[in-house]
Amino acid sequence: MQDSSLDMLRETFKIVVVGHVDHGKSTLIGRLLYDTDSLPEGKFEELKAVCDRRGMALEWSFVLDAFQAERDQAVTIDTTQIWFKTQKRDVVIIDAPGHREFLKNMVSGAASADAALLVVDAEEGVREQTRRHGYLLHLLGVKQVAVVINKMDLVDYSEERYGEIVREVTAYLHGIGVEPSFIVPISAREGDNIAKKSTSSPWYKGPTILDALDRFHSVTVPSEQSLRLPVQDVYHFDHRRILAGRVEAGVIRPGDEILFSPSNKTARVKSLDVWDAPPLLEAHAGQSIGLTLEEQLFVERGEVISHVEDPPVLSTVFRARLFWLGHKPLEVGKRYTLKLATKTATVTVVGLETLIDTDTLAHRPGTKLERNMIGEVVLRAREVLAFDEHVALDKMGRFVLLEDYDVVGGGLISMEGYPDQRQSLTVRSTNVYSVEHTITRENRVVRNGHKGGVLWFTGLSGAGKSTLAMEVEKHLFQKGHQVYVLDGDNVRAGLNANLGFSPEERTENIRRVGEVAALFADAGFICITAFISPYQADRDRARAAANRVDSEAFHEIHVSADLNTCERRDPKGLYKKARAGEIQDFTGVSAPYEPPSMPELVVDTDAKDLPSCVEQVIDYIDRTFQVE
Amino acid sequence: MNHLDQLEAQSIYILREAYNRIKPLSMLWSLGKDSNVMIWLARKAFYGRVPFPVILLDTGNELDEVYAFRDRYVKEWDLNYINAECPPYEETDPELTHNARSAARKTLGLKQVIEQHDFRGIFLGIRRDEQAVRSKERVFSPRGETGEWDYKDQPPEFWEQYKTEFAPGTHVRIHPLLAWTEVDIWRYIQRENIPVVPLYFARNGMRYRSLGEKDITRPIESNAATIEEIIEELQTTNTSERAGRTMDHDSEDAFERLRAAGYM
């Protein structure tokens, strides 16, 4: 009887079995389960009955091929997993389809494995999918590979044939930088060299499959690397503001000074919070955690937390080795959605440098990367991205691409030939281009990656309009958006210097601001205005001006705070002066304020802190200004 | 990190990912051991709250102890609970076997509750080691408008970049426990002290290994009356977990057909 507490210390190890179609992957697994007495009770009898019904010899692969269609066609369609124990480990075996058609399922199975068995038919030798799978294992990050030469019974357990295939397969794997851990001759059907040494191949001195499984190295979690913690979400279920995410590399502790990329904000970690337990003293790679900061800060999903002295690369452009699963080919000029850790962004293919032939490993030029091919591309994002080169930190250096709603490719990042833009970020400017009258609004939307429009902040003096507007502007700018704030005081210093504060002059002030905001919207900008704008009629006129550009360009946002709160804040000392009678027609004191009857959004600065308000507005903008 | 820590961290990551990307969400709570672990993980992920409704697909035919457990823990865990009443037996396809018709009631009940609330995402506590067809599942598994599973064309899923973007009309089933095994579940229940329906523990030489409706679930012979004994029993048994679920065994592809039609 095993002691369950000792058993807890056993390691779970994931093995994927890949290789060309019909080279015997599923059979190997079925046999392995049978030989180690790991089949559930009755499974073997059930299997025999199914095969008898079909009038066929015992088919081991049926243990795994669960779908009716798989059994009918004797083809593995999708990846599956099955559990069994060796002397040393709990093993999860992942069976991956060998058929070219189902490469995306092979990739799904293989990507999470700690090690791989690459199965080669002794008669047929290395074939197309043997090479492709070998190459993909390498790209997916599976670093330990054992080659299994199957069907040795069909070549009379010939040592010579074994040697030929060993030479062929190692030559190929060397070419892609893979050193096989073992090369085992077996017969899955006959059970040779699987659980026990075969007497038919006395010349073979290496391990059996079962031994090989135990001899693979444990995969270590990268705690020694630089800290990388992509923000997954921000929670405020209670008084705390918790940044949630998983540590992808390194270690984080309370008191650490941390940097957010790409926004370049810094903060100090206050605590690592856990539900129903004391806060953590440290968190390591692999842990899903939540942290609070010493100061309130607006950050959002996709930002990468690092230590200040050891940040990720910042860039809008990078190189990638990419495997393509899409039905439509990848081409220069096409746009895709990129997902890198928790970040989502739009990228354009600016270069297709080379196509890699996985049969010959030759590189050749091309204009299209077709389904199931591998190539090197250059991608450019509209906004600055934070990542690492794949060779430096694999989890932060790999990404997937989406077309429409589907994952169509996976890639590994290299910065070869491109500089880290971290130093130049603050002077990043938009491209200069000449404006011609033939440029349409759609042209601008496509270039900017978002729609133009007006966010009209209205509310009492002291409600927080300008503070909020400036924060939102900064944030949108960092995301690479075209954004500009029209602020009351600034406009009155120039454009509207000739206007006073009588109701008529206020109306004219707002009319002009409304027209200017509409021009900005037409120019493709997200224009934020921060004016008390007390009258609904004036705001309706501003709406009409903006909506001449686009019927959905105007967004009325009520920045709401109680009069008492505003008067207490009194940032410019105006309420004091108004109460003292020094200012006439002051909104809320001696002039009316008409709250919006149907605003698109209400931001309550009484109830919420600034970061939450900023977040609310950014959320709204993400939803309404994004391009379909 | 030990094996259970790794599983926990991965499941929390999945729960948080779904909560951020897919709205509105809900979770199926069969009240069995797996879905209790799933709720526990949600409370860990979201700091004591379960920020979406939990649903029981109620056939009115669950075991009495299951209902008692529900009444207690809806309160203690402060759950936003939806009791989804499944359509009557008569509304299911009469061509099916008795077992399949019972399962079909749950499939119909699930479709109804999804439609009613327009859920885009549903968490389910299924595991790959339960059943060969389940082992082919994705963590984020999209379903068609009528709930069917296109198992021959599942999305690629690698590097934990899940499918969270969908065409209108699709919804997604999210499986945070897919990588867990039955023993993992019990070890975690033991470690975290998670309450379970007492039917799992042996009385008079019998216990339930898997809970379902009264008339289609059978207890197994067992003397395992504590979690330690259950874990010990699982180390040595070769009997599959769902052996007591009669609906899996009607025909060679009984379970596959149930799942393709939208069964959990």
Short mmCIF file of N, CA and C in Angstrom, two decimals, chain A residues 359-463:
data_model
loop_
_atom_site.label_atom_id
_atom_site.label_comp_id
_atom_site.label_asym_id
_atom_site.label_seq_id
_atom_site.Cartn_x
_atom_site.Cartn_y
_atom_site.Cartn_z
N ASP A 359 11.06 19.81 -44.93
CA ASP A 359 11.64 18.57 -45.46
C ASP A 359 13.16 18.71 -45.61
N THR A 360 13.57 19.83 -46.19
CA THR A 360 14.99 19.98 -46.52
C THR A 360 15.67 21.00 -45.62
N LEU A 361 14.90 21.70 -44.82
CA LEU A 361 15.38 22.80 -43.98
C LEU A 361 15.91 23.97 -44.82
N ALA A 362 15.63 23.96 -46.11
CA ALA A 362 16.07 25.06 -46.97
C ALA A 362 15.22 26.30 -46.71
N HIS A 363 15.84 27.45 -46.80
CA HIS A 363 15.10 28.71 -46.70
C HIS A 363 14.91 29.25 -48.11
N ARG A 364 13.72 29.72 -48.40
CA ARG A 364 13.51 30.30 -49.73
C ARG A 364 12.56 31.48 -49.63
N PRO A 365 12.67 32.40 -50.57
CA PRO A 365 11.77 33.56 -50.53
C PRO A 365 10.36 33.14 -50.93
N GLY A 366 9.39 33.96 -50.57
CA GLY A 366 8.02 33.65 -50.96
C GLY A 366 7.12 34.83 -50.64
N THR A 367 5.91 34.80 -51.16
CA THR A 367 5.00 35.91 -50.92
C THR A 367 3.83 35.50 -50.04
N LYS A 368 3.71 34.18 -49.80
CA LYS A 368 2.58 33.71 -49.00
C LYS A 368 3.06 32.62 -48.05
N LEU A 369 2.56 32.69 -46.82
CA LEU A 369 2.82 31.60 -45.89
C LEU A 369 1.53 30.79 -45.80
N GLU A 370 1.57 29.59 -46.41
CA GLU A 370 0.36 28.77 -46.49
C GLU A 370 0.17 27.94 -45.22
N ARG A 371 -1.04 27.40 -45.08
CA ARG A 371 -1.37 26.54 -43.95
C ARG A 371 -0.32 25.44 -43.75
N ASN A 372 0.05 25.22 -42.48
CA ASN A 372 1.00 24.19 -42.07
C ASN A 372 2.45 24.48 -42.48
N MET A 373 2.72 25.73 -42.91
CA MET A 373 4.09 26.10 -43.25
C MET A 373 4.72 26.92 -42.12
N ILE A 374 6.05 27.04 -42.22
CA ILE A 374 6.80 27.81 -41.24
C ILE A 374 7.58 28.89 -41.97
N GLY A 375 7.63 30.08 -41.41
CA GLY A 375 8.36 31.15 -42.07
C GLY A 375 8.83 32.20 -41.08
N GLU A 376 9.65 33.12 -41.60
CA GLU A 376 10.10 34.23 -40.76
C GLU A 376 9.47 35.51 -41.25
N VAL A 377 8.85 36.25 -40.33
CA VAL A 377 8.10 37.44 -40.71
C VAL A 377 8.54 38.62 -39.85
N VAL A 378 8.21 39.81 -40.32
CA VAL A 378 8.38 41.02 -39.50
C VAL A 378 6.99 41.60 -39.27
N LEU A 379 6.68 41.84 -38.01
CA LEU A 379 5.37 42.35 -37.65
C LEU A 379 5.52 43.74 -37.01
N ARG A 380 4.57 44.61 -37.33
CA ARG A 380 4.58 45.94 -36.73
C ARG A 380 3.25 46.18 -36.04
N ALA A 381 3.30 46.68 -34.81
CA ALA A 381 2.08 46.99 -34.06
C ALA A 381 1.87 48.49 -34.06
N ARG A 382 0.62 48.89 -33.90
CA ARG A 382 0.33 50.33 -33.84
C ARG A 382 0.76 50.91 -32.51
N GLU A 383 0.77 50.08 -31.49
CA GLU A 383 1.14 50.56 -30.17
C GLU A 383 2.41 49.87 -29.71
N VAL A 384 3.02 50.45 -28.71
CA VAL A 384 4.25 49.87 -28.18
C VAL A 384 3.91 48.61 -27.40
N LEU A 385 4.65 47.53 -27.65
CA LEU A 385 4.42 46.27 -26.94
C LEU A 385 5.60 45.98 -26.00
N ALA A 386 5.28 45.32 -24.90
CA ALA A 386 6.33 44.88 -23.97
C ALA A 386 6.47 43.37 -24.10
N PHE A 387 7.69 42.88 -24.32
CA PHE A 387 7.92 41.43 -24.45
C PHE A 387 9.39 41.15 -24.23
N ASP A 388 9.79 39.91 -24.38
CA ASP A 388 11.20 39.55 -24.35
C ASP A 388 11.52 38.76 -25.60
N GLU A 389 12.80 38.70 -25.94
CA GLU A 389 13.17 37.82 -27.03
C GLU A 389 12.96 36.39 -26.57
N HIS A 390 12.52 35.54 -27.48
CA HIS A 390 12.19 34.18 -27.10
C HIS A 390 13.38 33.45 -26.48
N VAL A 391 14.58 33.68 -27.02
CA VAL A 391 15.76 32.97 -26.49
C VAL A 391 16.05 33.39 -25.06
N ALA A 392 15.66 34.63 -24.69
CA ALA A 392 15.97 35.11 -23.35
C ALA A 392 14.93 34.63 -22.34
N LEU A 393 13.66 34.63 -22.74
CA LEU A 393 12.60 34.34 -21.77
C LEU A 393 11.42 33.80 -22.56
N ASP A 394 11.36 32.47 -22.70
CA ASP A 394 10.44 31.91 -23.70
C ASP A 394 8.98 32.30 -23.50
N LYS A 395 8.51 32.35 -22.23
CA LYS A 395 7.07 32.61 -22.04
C LYS A 395 6.67 34.02 -22.45
N MET A 396 7.60 34.97 -22.40
CA MET A 396 7.27 36.34 -22.79
C MET A 396 7.70 36.63 -24.22
N GLY A 397 8.20 35.61 -24.91
CA GLY A 397 8.69 35.83 -26.26
C GLY A 397 7.94 35.02 -27.29
N ARG A 398 6.72 34.60 -26.95
CA ARG A 398 5.93 33.85 -27.93
C ARG A 398 4.50 34.36 -27.91
N PHE A 399 3.85 34.21 -29.05
CA PHE A 399 2.54 34.84 -29.22
C PHE A 399 1.71 34.02 -30.20
N VAL A 400 0.44 34.30 -30.25
CA VAL A 400 -0.39 33.73 -31.31
C VAL A 400 -1.02 34.85 -32.11
N LEU A 401 -1.43 34.54 -33.33
CA LEU A 401 -2.15 35.51 -34.16
C LEU A 401 -3.56 35.00 -34.40
N LEU A 402 -4.50 35.95 -34.41
CA LEU A 402 -5.90 35.63 -34.66
C LEU A 402 -6.36 36.29 -35.95
N GLU A 403 -7.14 35.56 -36.73
CA GLU A 403 -7.81 36.15 -37.87
C GLU A 403 -9.29 35.90 -37.65
N ASP A 404 -10.08 36.94 -37.76
CA ASP A 404 -11.48 36.88 -37.35
C ASP A 404 -11.51 36.39 -35.90
N TYR A 405 -12.03 35.21 -35.68
CA TYR A 405 -12.13 34.76 -34.29
C TYR A 405 -11.18 33.60 -33.98
N ASP A 406 -10.37 33.24 -34.95
CA ASP A 406 -9.61 32.00 -34.80
C ASP A 406 -8.11 32.20 -34.66
N VAL A 407 -7.48 31.34 -33.86
CA VAL A 407 -6.03 31.31 -33.79
C VAL A 407 -5.51 30.71 -35.10
N VAL A 408 -4.67 31.47 -35.80
CA VAL A 408 -4.19 31.00 -37.10
C VAL A 408 -2.68 30.80 -37.14
N GLY A 409 -1.99 31.18 -36.08
CA GLY A 409 -0.55 30.98 -36.09
C GLY A 409 0.06 31.19 -34.73
N GLY A 410 1.28 30.65 -34.59
CA GLY A 410 2.02 30.86 -33.35
C GLY A 410 3.44 31.22 -33.70
N GLY A 411 4.05 32.13 -32.92
CA GLY A 411 5.39 32.57 -33.29
C GLY A 411 6.29 32.84 -32.11
N LEU A 412 7.60 32.84 -32.42
CA LEU A 412 8.63 33.13 -31.44
C LEU A 412 9.33 34.43 -31.84
N ILE A 413 9.54 35.32 -30.86
CA ILE A 413 10.03 36.66 -31.15
C ILE A 413 11.56 36.74 -31.14
N SER A 414 12.08 37.45 -32.13
CA SER A 414 13.49 37.81 -32.13
C SER A 414 13.58 39.30 -32.45
N MET A 415 14.56 40.00 -31.86
CA MET A 415 14.71 41.44 -32.12
C MET A 415 15.91 41.70 -33.02
N GLU A 416 16.44 40.63 -33.63
CA GLU A 416 17.63 40.77 -34.46
C GLU A 416 17.47 41.92 -35.46
N GLY A 417 18.35 42.89 -35.37
CA GLY A 417 18.31 44.01 -36.31
C GLY A 417 17.41 45.16 -35.89
N TYR A 418 16.72 45.01 -34.76
CA TYR A 418 15.84 46.09 -34.31
C TYR A 418 16.23 46.54 -32.91
N PRO A 419 16.21 47.85 -32.66
CA PRO A 419 16.59 48.34 -31.33
C PRO A 419 15.44 48.26 -30.34
N ASP A 420 15.77 48.09 -29.07
CA ASP A 420 14.80 48.25 -27.99
C ASP A 420 14.37 49.72 -27.98
N GLN A 421 13.08 49.98 -28.02
CA GLN A 421 12.62 51.37 -28.10
C GLN A 421 12.40 52.00 -26.74
N ARG A 422 12.84 51.31 -25.69
CA ARG A 422 12.57 51.83 -24.35
C ARG A 422 13.11 53.25 -24.17
N GLN A 423 14.32 53.52 -24.68
CA GLN A 423 14.92 54.84 -24.49
C GLN A 423 14.18 55.92 -25.29
N SER A 424 13.71 55.56 -26.46
CA SER A 424 13.15 56.58 -27.34
C SER A 424 11.64 56.76 -27.16
N LEU A 425 11.08 56.02 -26.22
CA LEU A 425 9.62 56.02 -26.10
C LEU A 425 9.06 57.41 -25.87
N THR A 426 9.72 58.19 -25.01
CA THR A 426 9.17 59.49 -24.64
C THR A 426 9.18 60.48 -25.79
N VAL A 427 10.04 60.27 -26.81
CA VAL A 427 10.05 61.20 -27.94
C VAL A 427 9.37 60.59 -29.17
N ARG A 428 8.68 59.50 -28.96
CA ARG A 428 8.01 58.86 -30.08
C ARG A 428 6.98 59.82 -30.69
N SER A 429 7.05 60.03 -31.95
CA SER A 429 6.06 60.91 -32.56
C SER A 429 5.38 60.20 -33.70
N THR A 430 4.25 60.72 -34.09
CA THR A 430 3.52 60.08 -35.18
C THR A 430 4.25 60.35 -36.49
N ASN A 431 4.02 59.51 -37.45
CA ASN A 431 4.64 59.72 -38.76
C ASN A 431 4.16 61.03 -39.37
N VAL A 432 5.05 61.68 -40.07
CA VAL A 432 4.65 62.90 -40.75
C VAL A 432 4.17 62.52 -42.14
N TYR A 433 3.00 62.98 -42.50
CA TYR A 433 2.52 62.70 -43.85
C TYR A 433 1.70 63.87 -44.34
N SER A 434 1.74 64.09 -45.63
CA SER A 434 1.03 65.26 -46.15
C SER A 434 -0.45 64.96 -46.25
N VAL A 435 -1.24 65.93 -45.82
CA VAL A 435 -2.68 65.77 -45.82
C VAL A 435 -3.24 66.20 -47.16
N GLU A 436 -3.90 65.29 -47.79
CA GLU A 436 -4.55 65.65 -49.05
C GLU A 436 -6.04 65.56 -48.87
N HIS A 437 -6.75 66.31 -49.68
CA HIS A 437 -8.19 66.33 -49.52
C HIS A 437 -8.84 65.02 -49.89
N THR A 438 -8.07 64.16 -50.55
CA THR A 438 -8.66 62.89 -50.96
C THR A 438 -8.64 61.87 -49.82
N ILE A 439 -8.06 62.24 -48.71
CA ILE A 439 -8.04 61.29 -47.59
C ILE A 439 -9.43 61.23 -46.95
N THR A 440 -9.96 60.04 -46.88
CA THR A 440 -11.30 59.89 -46.33
C THR A 440 -11.22 59.62 -44.83
N ARG A 441 -12.36 59.73 -44.20
CA ARG A 441 -12.42 59.43 -42.77
C ARG A 441 -12.02 57.97 -42.53
N GLU A 442 -12.44 57.10 -43.46
CA GLU A 442 -12.11 55.67 -43.32
C GLU A 442 -10.58 55.47 -43.37
N ASN A 443 -9.92 56.24 -44.27
CA ASN A 443 -8.45 56.14 -44.33
C ASN A 443 -7.85 56.41 -42.96
N ARG A 444 -8.39 57.45 -42.33
CA ARG A 444 -7.83 57.85 -41.03
C ARG A 444 -8.12 56.78 -39.97
N VAL A 445 -9.34 56.26 -40.02
CA VAL A 445 -9.71 55.22 -39.05
C VAL A 445 -8.78 54.01 -39.20
N VAL A 446 -8.52 53.63 -40.43
CA VAL A 446 -7.67 52.46 -40.68
C VAL A 446 -6.26 52.72 -40.15
N ARG A 447 -5.73 53.92 -40.44
CA ARG A 447 -4.38 54.20 -39.99
C ARG A 447 -4.31 54.26 -38.46
N ASN A 448 -5.30 54.93 -37.86
CA ASN A 448 -5.24 55.12 -36.41
C ASN A 448 -5.61 53.86 -35.64
N GLY A 449 -6.42 53.03 -36.27
CA GLY A 449 -6.86 51.84 -35.56
C GLY A 449 -8.00 52.10 -34.60
N HIS A 450 -8.54 53.31 -34.65
CA HIS A 450 -9.72 53.61 -33.83
C HIS A 450 -10.51 54.69 -34.54
N LYS A 451 -11.76 54.87 -34.14
CA LYS A 451 -12.58 55.90 -34.74
C LYS A 451 -12.24 57.26 -34.14
N GLY A 452 -12.59 58.31 -34.82
CA GLY A 452 -12.51 59.65 -34.25
C GLY A 452 -13.82 59.97 -33.56
N GLY A 453 -13.79 60.92 -32.62
CA GLY A 453 -15.03 61.29 -31.96
C GLY A 453 -14.79 62.27 -30.83
N VAL A 454 -15.87 62.67 -30.20
CA VAL A 454 -15.79 63.66 -29.13
C VAL A 454 -16.30 63.04 -27.83
N LEU A 455 -15.48 63.15 -26.78
CA LEU A 455 -15.94 62.78 -25.45
C LEU A 455 -16.18 64.07 -24.70
N TRP A 456 -17.44 64.40 -24.55
CA TRP A 456 -17.77 65.70 -23.98
C TRP A 456 -17.99 65.56 -22.48
N PHE A 457 -16.98 65.99 -21.70
CA PHE A 457 -17.12 65.93 -20.24
C PHE A 457 -17.89 67.15 -19.76
N THR A 458 -18.97 66.94 -19.05
CA THR A 458 -19.70 68.06 -18.45
C THR A 458 -19.87 67.79 -16.96
N GLY A 459 -19.90 68.87 -16.17
CA GLY A 459 -20.06 68.70 -14.73
C GLY A 459 -19.67 69.99 -14.02
N LEU A 460 -19.96 70.03 -12.73
CA LEU A 460 -19.70 71.23 -11.95
C LEU A 460 -18.20 71.54 -11.87
N SER A 461 -17.88 72.79 -11.60
CA SER A 461 -16.50 73.14 -11.34
C SER A 461 -16.02 72.34 -10.12
N GLY A 462 -14.88 71.69 -10.25
CA GLY A 462 -14.38 70.89 -9.14
C GLY A 462 -14.83 69.43 -9.18
N ALA A 463 -15.61 69.07 -10.20
CA ALA A 463 -16.09 67.69 -10.28
C ALA A 463 -14.97 66.75 -10.71
#
